[in-house]
Short mmCIF file of C-alpha atoms in Angstrom, two decimals:
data_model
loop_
_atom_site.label_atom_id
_atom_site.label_comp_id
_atom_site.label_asym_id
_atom_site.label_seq_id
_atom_site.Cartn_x
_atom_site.Cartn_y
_atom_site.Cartn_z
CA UNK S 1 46.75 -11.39 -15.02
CA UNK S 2 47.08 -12.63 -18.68
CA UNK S 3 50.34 -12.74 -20.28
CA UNK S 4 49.23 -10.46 -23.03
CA UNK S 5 47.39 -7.83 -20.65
CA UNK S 6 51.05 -7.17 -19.07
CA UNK S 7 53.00 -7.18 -22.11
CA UNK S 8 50.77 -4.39 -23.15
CA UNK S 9 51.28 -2.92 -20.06
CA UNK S 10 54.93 -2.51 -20.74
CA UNK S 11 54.85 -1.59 -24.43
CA UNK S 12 52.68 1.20 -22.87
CA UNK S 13 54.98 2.29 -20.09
CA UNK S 14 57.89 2.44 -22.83
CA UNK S 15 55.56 4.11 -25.29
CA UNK S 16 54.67 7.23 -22.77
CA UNK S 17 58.43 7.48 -21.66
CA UNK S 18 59.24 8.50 -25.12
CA UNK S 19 56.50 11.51 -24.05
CA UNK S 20 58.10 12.33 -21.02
CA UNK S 21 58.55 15.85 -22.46
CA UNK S 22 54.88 16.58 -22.74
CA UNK S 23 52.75 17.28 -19.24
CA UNK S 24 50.95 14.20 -18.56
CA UNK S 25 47.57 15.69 -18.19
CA UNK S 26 48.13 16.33 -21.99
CA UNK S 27 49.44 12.80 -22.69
CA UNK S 28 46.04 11.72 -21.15
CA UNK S 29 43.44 13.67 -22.80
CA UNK S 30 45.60 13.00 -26.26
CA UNK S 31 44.76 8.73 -25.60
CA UNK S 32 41.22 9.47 -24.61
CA UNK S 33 40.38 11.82 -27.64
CA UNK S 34 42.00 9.33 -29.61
CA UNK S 35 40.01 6.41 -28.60
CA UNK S 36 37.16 8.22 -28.55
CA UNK S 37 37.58 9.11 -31.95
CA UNK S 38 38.31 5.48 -32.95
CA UNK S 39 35.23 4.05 -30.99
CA UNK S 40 32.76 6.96 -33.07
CA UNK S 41 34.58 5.46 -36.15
CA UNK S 42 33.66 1.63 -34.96
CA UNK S 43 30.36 2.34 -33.99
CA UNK S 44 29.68 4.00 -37.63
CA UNK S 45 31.36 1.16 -39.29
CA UNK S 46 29.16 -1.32 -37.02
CA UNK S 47 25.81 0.63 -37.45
CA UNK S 48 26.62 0.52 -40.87
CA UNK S 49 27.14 -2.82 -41.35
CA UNK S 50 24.21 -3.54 -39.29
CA UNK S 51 21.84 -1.71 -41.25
CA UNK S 52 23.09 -3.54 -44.62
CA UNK S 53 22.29 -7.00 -42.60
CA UNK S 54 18.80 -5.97 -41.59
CA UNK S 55 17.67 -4.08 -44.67
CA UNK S 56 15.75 -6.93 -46.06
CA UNK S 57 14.47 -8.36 -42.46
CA UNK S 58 11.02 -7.40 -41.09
CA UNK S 59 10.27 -4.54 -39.72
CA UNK S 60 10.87 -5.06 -36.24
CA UNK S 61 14.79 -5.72 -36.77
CA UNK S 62 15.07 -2.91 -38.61
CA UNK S 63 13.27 -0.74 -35.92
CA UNK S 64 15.33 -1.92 -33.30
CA UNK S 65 18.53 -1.10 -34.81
CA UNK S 66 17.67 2.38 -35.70
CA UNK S 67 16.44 3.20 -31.91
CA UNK S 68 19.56 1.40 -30.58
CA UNK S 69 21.55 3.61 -32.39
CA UNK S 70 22.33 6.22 -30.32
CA UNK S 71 22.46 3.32 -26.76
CA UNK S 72 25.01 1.32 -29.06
CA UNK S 73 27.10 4.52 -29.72
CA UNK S 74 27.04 5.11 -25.92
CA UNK S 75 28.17 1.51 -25.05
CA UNK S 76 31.27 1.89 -27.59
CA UNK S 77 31.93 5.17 -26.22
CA UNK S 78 32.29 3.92 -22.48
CA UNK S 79 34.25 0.89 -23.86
CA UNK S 80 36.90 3.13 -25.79
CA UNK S 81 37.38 5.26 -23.22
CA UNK S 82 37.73 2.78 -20.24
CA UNK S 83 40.23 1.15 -22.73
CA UNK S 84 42.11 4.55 -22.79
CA UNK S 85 42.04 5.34 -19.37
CA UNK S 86 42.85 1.90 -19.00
CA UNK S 87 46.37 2.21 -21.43
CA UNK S 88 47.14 5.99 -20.86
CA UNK S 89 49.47 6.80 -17.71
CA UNK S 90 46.71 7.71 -15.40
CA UNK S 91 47.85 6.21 -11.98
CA UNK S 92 46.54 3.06 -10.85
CA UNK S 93 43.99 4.25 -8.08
CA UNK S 94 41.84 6.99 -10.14
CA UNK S 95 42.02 4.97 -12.84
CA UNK S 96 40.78 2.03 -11.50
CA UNK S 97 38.04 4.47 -9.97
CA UNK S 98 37.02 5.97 -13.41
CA UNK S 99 36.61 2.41 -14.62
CA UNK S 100 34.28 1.33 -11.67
CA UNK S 101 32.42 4.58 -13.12
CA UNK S 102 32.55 3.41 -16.02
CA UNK S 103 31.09 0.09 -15.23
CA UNK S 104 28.51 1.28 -13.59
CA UNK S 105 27.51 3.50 -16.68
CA UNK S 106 27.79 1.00 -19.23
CA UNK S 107 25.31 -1.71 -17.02
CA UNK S 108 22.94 1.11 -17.11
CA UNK S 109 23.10 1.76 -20.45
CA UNK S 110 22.42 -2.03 -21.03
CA UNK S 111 19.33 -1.57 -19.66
CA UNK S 112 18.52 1.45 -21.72
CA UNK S 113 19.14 -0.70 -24.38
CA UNK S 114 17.17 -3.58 -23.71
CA UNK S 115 14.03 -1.08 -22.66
CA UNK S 116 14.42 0.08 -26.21
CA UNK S 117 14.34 -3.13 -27.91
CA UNK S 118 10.66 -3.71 -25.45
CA UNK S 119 9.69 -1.16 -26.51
CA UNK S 120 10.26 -1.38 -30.06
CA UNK S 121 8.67 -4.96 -29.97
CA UNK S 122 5.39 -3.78 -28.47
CA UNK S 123 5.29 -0.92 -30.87
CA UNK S 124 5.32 -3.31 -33.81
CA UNK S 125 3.44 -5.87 -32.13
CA UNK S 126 0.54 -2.94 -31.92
CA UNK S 127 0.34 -2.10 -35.49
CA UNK S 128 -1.08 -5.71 -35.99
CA UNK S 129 -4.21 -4.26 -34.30
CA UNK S 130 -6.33 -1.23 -34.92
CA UNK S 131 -8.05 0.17 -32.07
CA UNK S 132 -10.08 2.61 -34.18
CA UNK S 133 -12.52 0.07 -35.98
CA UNK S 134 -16.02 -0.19 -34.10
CA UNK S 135 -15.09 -4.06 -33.61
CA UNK S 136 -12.15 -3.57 -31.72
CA UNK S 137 -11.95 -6.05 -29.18
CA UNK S 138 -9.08 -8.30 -30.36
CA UNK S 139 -7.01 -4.95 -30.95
CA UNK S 140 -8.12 -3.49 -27.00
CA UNK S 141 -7.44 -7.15 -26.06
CA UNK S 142 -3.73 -7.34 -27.75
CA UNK S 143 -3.07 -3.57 -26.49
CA UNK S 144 -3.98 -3.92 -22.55
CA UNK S 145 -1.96 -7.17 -22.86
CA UNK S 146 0.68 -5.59 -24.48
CA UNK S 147 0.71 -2.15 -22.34
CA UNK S 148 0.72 -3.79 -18.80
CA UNK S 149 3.49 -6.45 -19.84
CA UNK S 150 5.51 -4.18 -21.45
CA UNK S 151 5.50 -1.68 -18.31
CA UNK S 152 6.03 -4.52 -15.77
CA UNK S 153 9.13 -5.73 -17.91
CA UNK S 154 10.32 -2.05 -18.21
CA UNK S 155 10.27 -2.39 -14.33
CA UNK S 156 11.49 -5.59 -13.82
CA UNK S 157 14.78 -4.89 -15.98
CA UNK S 158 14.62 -1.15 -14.28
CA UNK S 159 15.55 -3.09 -10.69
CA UNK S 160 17.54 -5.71 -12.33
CA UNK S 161 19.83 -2.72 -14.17
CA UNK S 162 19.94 -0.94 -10.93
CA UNK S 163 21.12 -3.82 -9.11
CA UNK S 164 23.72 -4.90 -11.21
CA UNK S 165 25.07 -1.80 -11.62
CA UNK S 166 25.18 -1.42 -7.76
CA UNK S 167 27.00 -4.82 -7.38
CA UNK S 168 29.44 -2.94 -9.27
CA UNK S 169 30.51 -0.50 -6.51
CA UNK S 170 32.25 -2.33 -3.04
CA UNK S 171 30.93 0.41 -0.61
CA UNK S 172 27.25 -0.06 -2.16
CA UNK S 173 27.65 -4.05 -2.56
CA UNK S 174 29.10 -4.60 1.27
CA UNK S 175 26.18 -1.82 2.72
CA UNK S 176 23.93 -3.90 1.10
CA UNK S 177 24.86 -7.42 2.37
CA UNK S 178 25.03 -6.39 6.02
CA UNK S 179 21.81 -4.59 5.83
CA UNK S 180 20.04 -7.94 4.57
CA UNK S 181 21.80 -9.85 7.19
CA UNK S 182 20.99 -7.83 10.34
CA UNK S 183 18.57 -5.44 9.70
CA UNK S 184 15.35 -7.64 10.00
CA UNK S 185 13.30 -4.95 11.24
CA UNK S 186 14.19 -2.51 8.60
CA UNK S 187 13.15 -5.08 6.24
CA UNK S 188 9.68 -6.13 7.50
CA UNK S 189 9.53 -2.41 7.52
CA UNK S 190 10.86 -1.78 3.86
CA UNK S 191 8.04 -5.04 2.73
CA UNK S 192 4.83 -3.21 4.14
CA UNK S 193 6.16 0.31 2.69
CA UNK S 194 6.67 -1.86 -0.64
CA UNK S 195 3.28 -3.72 -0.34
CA UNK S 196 0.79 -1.62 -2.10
CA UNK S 197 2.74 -1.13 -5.05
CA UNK S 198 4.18 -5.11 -5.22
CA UNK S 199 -0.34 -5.85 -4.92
CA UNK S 200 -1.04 -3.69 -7.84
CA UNK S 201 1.86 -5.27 -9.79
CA UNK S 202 0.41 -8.44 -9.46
CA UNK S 203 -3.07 -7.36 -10.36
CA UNK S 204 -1.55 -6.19 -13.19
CA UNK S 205 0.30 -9.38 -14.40
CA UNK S 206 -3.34 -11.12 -13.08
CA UNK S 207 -5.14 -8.16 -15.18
CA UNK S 208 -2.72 -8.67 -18.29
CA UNK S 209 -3.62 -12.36 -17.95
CA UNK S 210 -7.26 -12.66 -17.31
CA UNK S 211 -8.35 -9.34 -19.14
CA UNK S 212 -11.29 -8.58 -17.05
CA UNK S 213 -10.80 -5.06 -18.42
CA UNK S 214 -9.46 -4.10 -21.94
CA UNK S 215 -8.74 -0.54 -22.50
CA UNK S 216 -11.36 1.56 -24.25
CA UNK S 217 -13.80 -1.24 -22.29
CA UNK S 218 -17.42 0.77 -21.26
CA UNK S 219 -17.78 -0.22 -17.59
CA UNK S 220 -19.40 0.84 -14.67
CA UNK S 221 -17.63 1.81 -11.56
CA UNK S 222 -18.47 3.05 -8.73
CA UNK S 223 -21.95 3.83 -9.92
CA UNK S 224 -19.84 5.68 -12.63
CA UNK S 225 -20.60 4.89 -16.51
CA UNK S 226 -17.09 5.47 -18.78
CA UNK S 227 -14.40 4.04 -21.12
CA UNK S 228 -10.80 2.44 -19.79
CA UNK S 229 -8.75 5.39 -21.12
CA UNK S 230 -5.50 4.16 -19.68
CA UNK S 231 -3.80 1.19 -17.56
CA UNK S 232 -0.56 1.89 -16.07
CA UNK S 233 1.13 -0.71 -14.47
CA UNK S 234 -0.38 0.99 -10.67
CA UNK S 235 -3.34 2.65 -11.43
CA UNK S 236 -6.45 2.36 -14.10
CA UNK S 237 -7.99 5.84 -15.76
CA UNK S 238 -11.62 5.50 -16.71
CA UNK S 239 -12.70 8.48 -19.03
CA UNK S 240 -16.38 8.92 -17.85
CA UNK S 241 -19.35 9.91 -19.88
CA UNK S 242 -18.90 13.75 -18.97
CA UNK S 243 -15.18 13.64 -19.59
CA UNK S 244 -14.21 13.68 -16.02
CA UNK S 245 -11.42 11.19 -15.27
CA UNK S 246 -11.95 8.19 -12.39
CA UNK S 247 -8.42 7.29 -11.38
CA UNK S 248 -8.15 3.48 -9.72
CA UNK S 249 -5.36 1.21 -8.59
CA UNK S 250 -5.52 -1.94 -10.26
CA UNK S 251 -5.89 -4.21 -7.36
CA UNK S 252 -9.12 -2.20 -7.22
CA UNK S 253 -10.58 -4.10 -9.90
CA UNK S 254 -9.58 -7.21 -8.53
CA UNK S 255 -11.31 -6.81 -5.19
CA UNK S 256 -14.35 -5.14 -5.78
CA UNK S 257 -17.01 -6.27 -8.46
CA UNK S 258 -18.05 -3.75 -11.38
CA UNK S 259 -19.87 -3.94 -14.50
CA UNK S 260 -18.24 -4.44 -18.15
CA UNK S 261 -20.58 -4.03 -21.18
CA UNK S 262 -17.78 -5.31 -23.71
CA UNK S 263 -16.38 -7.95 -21.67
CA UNK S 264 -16.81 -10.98 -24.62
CA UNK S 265 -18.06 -7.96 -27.47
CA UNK S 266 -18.72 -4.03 -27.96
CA UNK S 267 -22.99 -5.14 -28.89
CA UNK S 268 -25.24 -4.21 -26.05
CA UNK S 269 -28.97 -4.57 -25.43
CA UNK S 270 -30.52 -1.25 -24.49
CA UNK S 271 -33.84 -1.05 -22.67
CA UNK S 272 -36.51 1.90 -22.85
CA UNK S 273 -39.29 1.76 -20.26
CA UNK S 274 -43.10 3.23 -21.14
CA UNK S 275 -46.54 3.28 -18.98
CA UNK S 276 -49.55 2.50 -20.91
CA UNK S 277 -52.76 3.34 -20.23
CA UNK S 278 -54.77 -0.25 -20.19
CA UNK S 279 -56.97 0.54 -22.59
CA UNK S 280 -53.04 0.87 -24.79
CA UNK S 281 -53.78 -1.72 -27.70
CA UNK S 282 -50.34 -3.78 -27.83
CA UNK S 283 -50.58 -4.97 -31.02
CA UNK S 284 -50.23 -1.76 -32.49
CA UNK S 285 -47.65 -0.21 -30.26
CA UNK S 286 -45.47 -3.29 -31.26
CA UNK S 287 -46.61 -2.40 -35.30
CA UNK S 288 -45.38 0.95 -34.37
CA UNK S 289 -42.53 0.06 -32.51
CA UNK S 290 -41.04 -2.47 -34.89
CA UNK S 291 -40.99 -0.11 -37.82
CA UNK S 292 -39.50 2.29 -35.76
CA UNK S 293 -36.25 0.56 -34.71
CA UNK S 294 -36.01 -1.23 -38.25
CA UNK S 295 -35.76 2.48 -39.76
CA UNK S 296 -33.52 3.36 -37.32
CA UNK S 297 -29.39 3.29 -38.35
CA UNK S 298 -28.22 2.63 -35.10
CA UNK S 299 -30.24 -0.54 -35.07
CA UNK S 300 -28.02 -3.68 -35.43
CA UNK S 301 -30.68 -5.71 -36.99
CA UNK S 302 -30.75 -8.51 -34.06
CA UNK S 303 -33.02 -7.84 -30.95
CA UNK S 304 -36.01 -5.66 -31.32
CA UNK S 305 -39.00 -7.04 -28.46
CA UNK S 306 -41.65 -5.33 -26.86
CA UNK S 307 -43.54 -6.51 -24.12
CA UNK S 308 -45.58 -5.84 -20.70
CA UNK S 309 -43.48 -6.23 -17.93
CA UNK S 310 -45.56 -5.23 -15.12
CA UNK S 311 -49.23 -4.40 -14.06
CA UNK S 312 -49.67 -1.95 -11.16
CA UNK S 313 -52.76 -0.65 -9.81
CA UNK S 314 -53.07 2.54 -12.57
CA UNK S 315 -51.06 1.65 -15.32
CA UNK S 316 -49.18 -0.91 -17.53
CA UNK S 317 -45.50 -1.28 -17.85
CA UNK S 318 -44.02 -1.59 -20.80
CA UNK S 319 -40.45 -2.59 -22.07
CA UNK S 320 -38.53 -2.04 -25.13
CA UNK S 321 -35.57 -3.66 -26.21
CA UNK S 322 -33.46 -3.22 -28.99
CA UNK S 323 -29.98 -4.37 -29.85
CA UNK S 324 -27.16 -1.80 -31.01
CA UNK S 325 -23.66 -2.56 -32.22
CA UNK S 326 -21.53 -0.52 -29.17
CA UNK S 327 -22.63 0.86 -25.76
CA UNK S 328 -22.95 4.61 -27.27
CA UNK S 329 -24.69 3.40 -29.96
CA UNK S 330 -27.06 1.49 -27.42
CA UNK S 331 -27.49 4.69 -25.60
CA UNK S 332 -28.48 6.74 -28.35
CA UNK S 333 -30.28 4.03 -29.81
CA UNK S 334 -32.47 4.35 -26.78
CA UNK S 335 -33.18 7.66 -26.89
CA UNK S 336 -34.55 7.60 -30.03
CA UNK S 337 -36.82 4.74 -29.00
CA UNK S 338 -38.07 7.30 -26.50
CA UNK S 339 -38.74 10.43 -28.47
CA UNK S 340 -40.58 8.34 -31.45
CA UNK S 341 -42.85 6.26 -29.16
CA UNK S 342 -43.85 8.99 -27.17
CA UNK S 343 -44.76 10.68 -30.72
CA UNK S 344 -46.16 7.69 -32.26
CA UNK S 345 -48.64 7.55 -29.01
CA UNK S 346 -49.48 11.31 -28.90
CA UNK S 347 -50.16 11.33 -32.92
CA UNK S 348 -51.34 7.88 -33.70
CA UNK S 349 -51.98 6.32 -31.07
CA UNK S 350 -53.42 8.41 -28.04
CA UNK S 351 -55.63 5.65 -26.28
CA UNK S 352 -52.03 4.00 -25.20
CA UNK S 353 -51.23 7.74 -23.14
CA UNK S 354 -52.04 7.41 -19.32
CA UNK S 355 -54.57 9.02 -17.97
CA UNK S 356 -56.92 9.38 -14.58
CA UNK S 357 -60.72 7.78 -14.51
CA UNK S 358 -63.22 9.00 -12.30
CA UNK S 359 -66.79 7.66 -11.33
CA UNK S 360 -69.59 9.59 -10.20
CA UNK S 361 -72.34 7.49 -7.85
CA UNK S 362 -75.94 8.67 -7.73
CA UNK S 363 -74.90 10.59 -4.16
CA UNK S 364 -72.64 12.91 -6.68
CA UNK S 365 -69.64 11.83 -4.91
CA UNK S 366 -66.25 11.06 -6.84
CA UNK S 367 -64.33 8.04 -6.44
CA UNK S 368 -60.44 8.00 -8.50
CA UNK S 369 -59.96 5.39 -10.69
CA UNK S 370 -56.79 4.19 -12.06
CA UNK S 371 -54.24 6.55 -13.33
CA UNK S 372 -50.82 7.12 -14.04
CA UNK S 373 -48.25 7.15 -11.23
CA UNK S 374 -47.47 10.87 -10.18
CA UNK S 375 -50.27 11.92 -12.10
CA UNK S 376 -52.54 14.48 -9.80
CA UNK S 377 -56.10 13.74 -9.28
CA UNK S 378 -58.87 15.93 -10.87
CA UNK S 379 -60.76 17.63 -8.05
CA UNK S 380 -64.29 17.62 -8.34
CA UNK S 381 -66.21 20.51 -9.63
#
């Protein structure tokens, strides 16, 4: 023991003897309130000081010292009053007890602490990025980064903290060393009870990496259209078209395939299919067509084609395509390709509708000639 740790010792025995008088249950609350007192008065002093220093820094210093505020005043606290139970006349065995307490506390706290300052880093990391443009993919990119790391750290120092502050504590520390040494089954045991959540922590750091998913990406799963509402570091939350919710573990998305319409950016190609009559003059259903999606807002002004696809044995397929600036704009885009073609071939052009041919031979007979598919036949009169 250092030479200055017992000389303390003994000013303090000499200094409580002159206390005899007063119960010693008194004697020790009086040393705790007073250090307690003088570590609130330190930890004002400090935070003060430490404001002063940061007050022209960025913001993230300055963030981190007003959330650590109330973790730093806990830390001082459980130093002044280990240091009081430590120099009032507590006997040696519950006050080496209290101080293993203590200990274990203050490691804890540590961790509390360096969660906070995580968390205050990702929170002004974010504010670099807004989400709520229409051109959002560096800001979804930076955010799913930024959400997965941030909750695998926030577990990783979660076991680390717990650890520690186990190592702290003989009974726990000696338990756990013979269980690692002799319990082999218990631990092939504890690895496949731990395996599906160590898998989807990997997808995650693989996820966080790669990015094949952003959130507020419009994907496709399980035959399912939606946006990535949320990625936790388990489990992904996919906000579908109808507001339902589609909950899946990450490692989900690393095993199976799916579709992502804003994989490289949020501008999508939509596609509206039409059958023609053949007699349809294509010419002027592109005329009609083009001016169409160039009045349209939702048009990006990139893709606009129209074109026959496919011939069947009644009618003629026909495909429009037209480029939009986000998947909901696509789909809507779409739609309103349908409603004014369809009015544009009733009203201005109404050779392109499909319709049923029938020829009459000199017997008076009827023979069907090409029509649209699921059209009925006309029955002879």
């Amino acid at each position: 023991m250092p030479p200055f740790i017992i000389d303390l010792t003994r000013q303090t025995a000499r200094l409580w003897r002159e206390f005899a008088w007063m119960p010693e249950w008194l004697v020790i609350g009086l040393v705790l309130l007073i250090f307690v007192g003088a570590g609130w008065l330190v930890h004002a002093l400090a935070f003060a000081v430490l404001r002063r220093i940061v007050r022209n820094r960025d913001v993230f210093w300055r963030g981190v010292v007003e959330r650590a505020r109330i973790k730093l005043r806990v830390l001082v606290l459980i130093t002044a009053v280990a240091i009081g139970v430590s120099v009032s006349p507590l006997d040696p065995a519950p006050s080496a007890d209290v101080r293993a307490v203590l200990l274990f506390v203050f490691i804890l706290a540590l961790g509390w602490l360096a969660s906070g300052v995580l968390d205050m880093w990702s929170v002004v990391h974010l504010k670099k990025f807004n989400i709520a443009v229409e051109d959002n993919l560096i800001a979804r990119k930076h955010l799913t980064q930024t959400r997965i790391l941030q909750r695998v750290a926030k577990l990783l120092i979660g076991f680390v903290t717990l650890g520690l502050a186990l190592m702290t504590i003989a009974g726990f520390r000696q338990w756990g060393v013979s269980l690692l040494a002799s319990a082999g089954v218990v631990g092939i045991i504890a690895g496949l009870a731990l395996q599906p959540m160590l898998t989807n922590m990997i997808a995650g750091i693989q996820i966080a990496l790669t990015q094949p998913i952003r959130i507020d990406d419009a994907v496709i799963v399980e035959g399912e259209w939606g946006n990535v509402e949320e990625i936790t570091s388990t489990y992904v939350v996919v906000k579908l078209w109808d507001w339902r919710r589609m909950v899946l573990p990450l490692s989900w998305f690393i095993t199976n395939p799916f579709q992502n319409w804003t994989r490289e950016n949020a501008r999508l190609i939509g596609t509206a299919m039409f059958y023609v009559d053949y007699a349809a003059p294509i010419d002027r259903l592109r005329e009609g067509y083009e001016k169409i999606v160039r009045a349209s807002k939702l048009w990006d002004g990139d893709v606009q084609v129209l074109q026959v696809t496919d011939i069947t044995e009644r009618v003629l397929q026909v495909r429009c395509l037209a480029s939009a600036r986000s998947a909901g704009v696509a789909f809507d885009l779409r739609c309103e390709i349908r409603e004014k073609m369809m009015a544009f071939m009733r009203d201005e052009c109404p050779e392109a509708l499909p319709r049923d041919r029938v020829e009459l031979d000199p017997n008076g007979s009827t023979e069907p000639g090409p029509s649209a598919p699921g059209t009925p036949r006309p029955r002879p009169s």
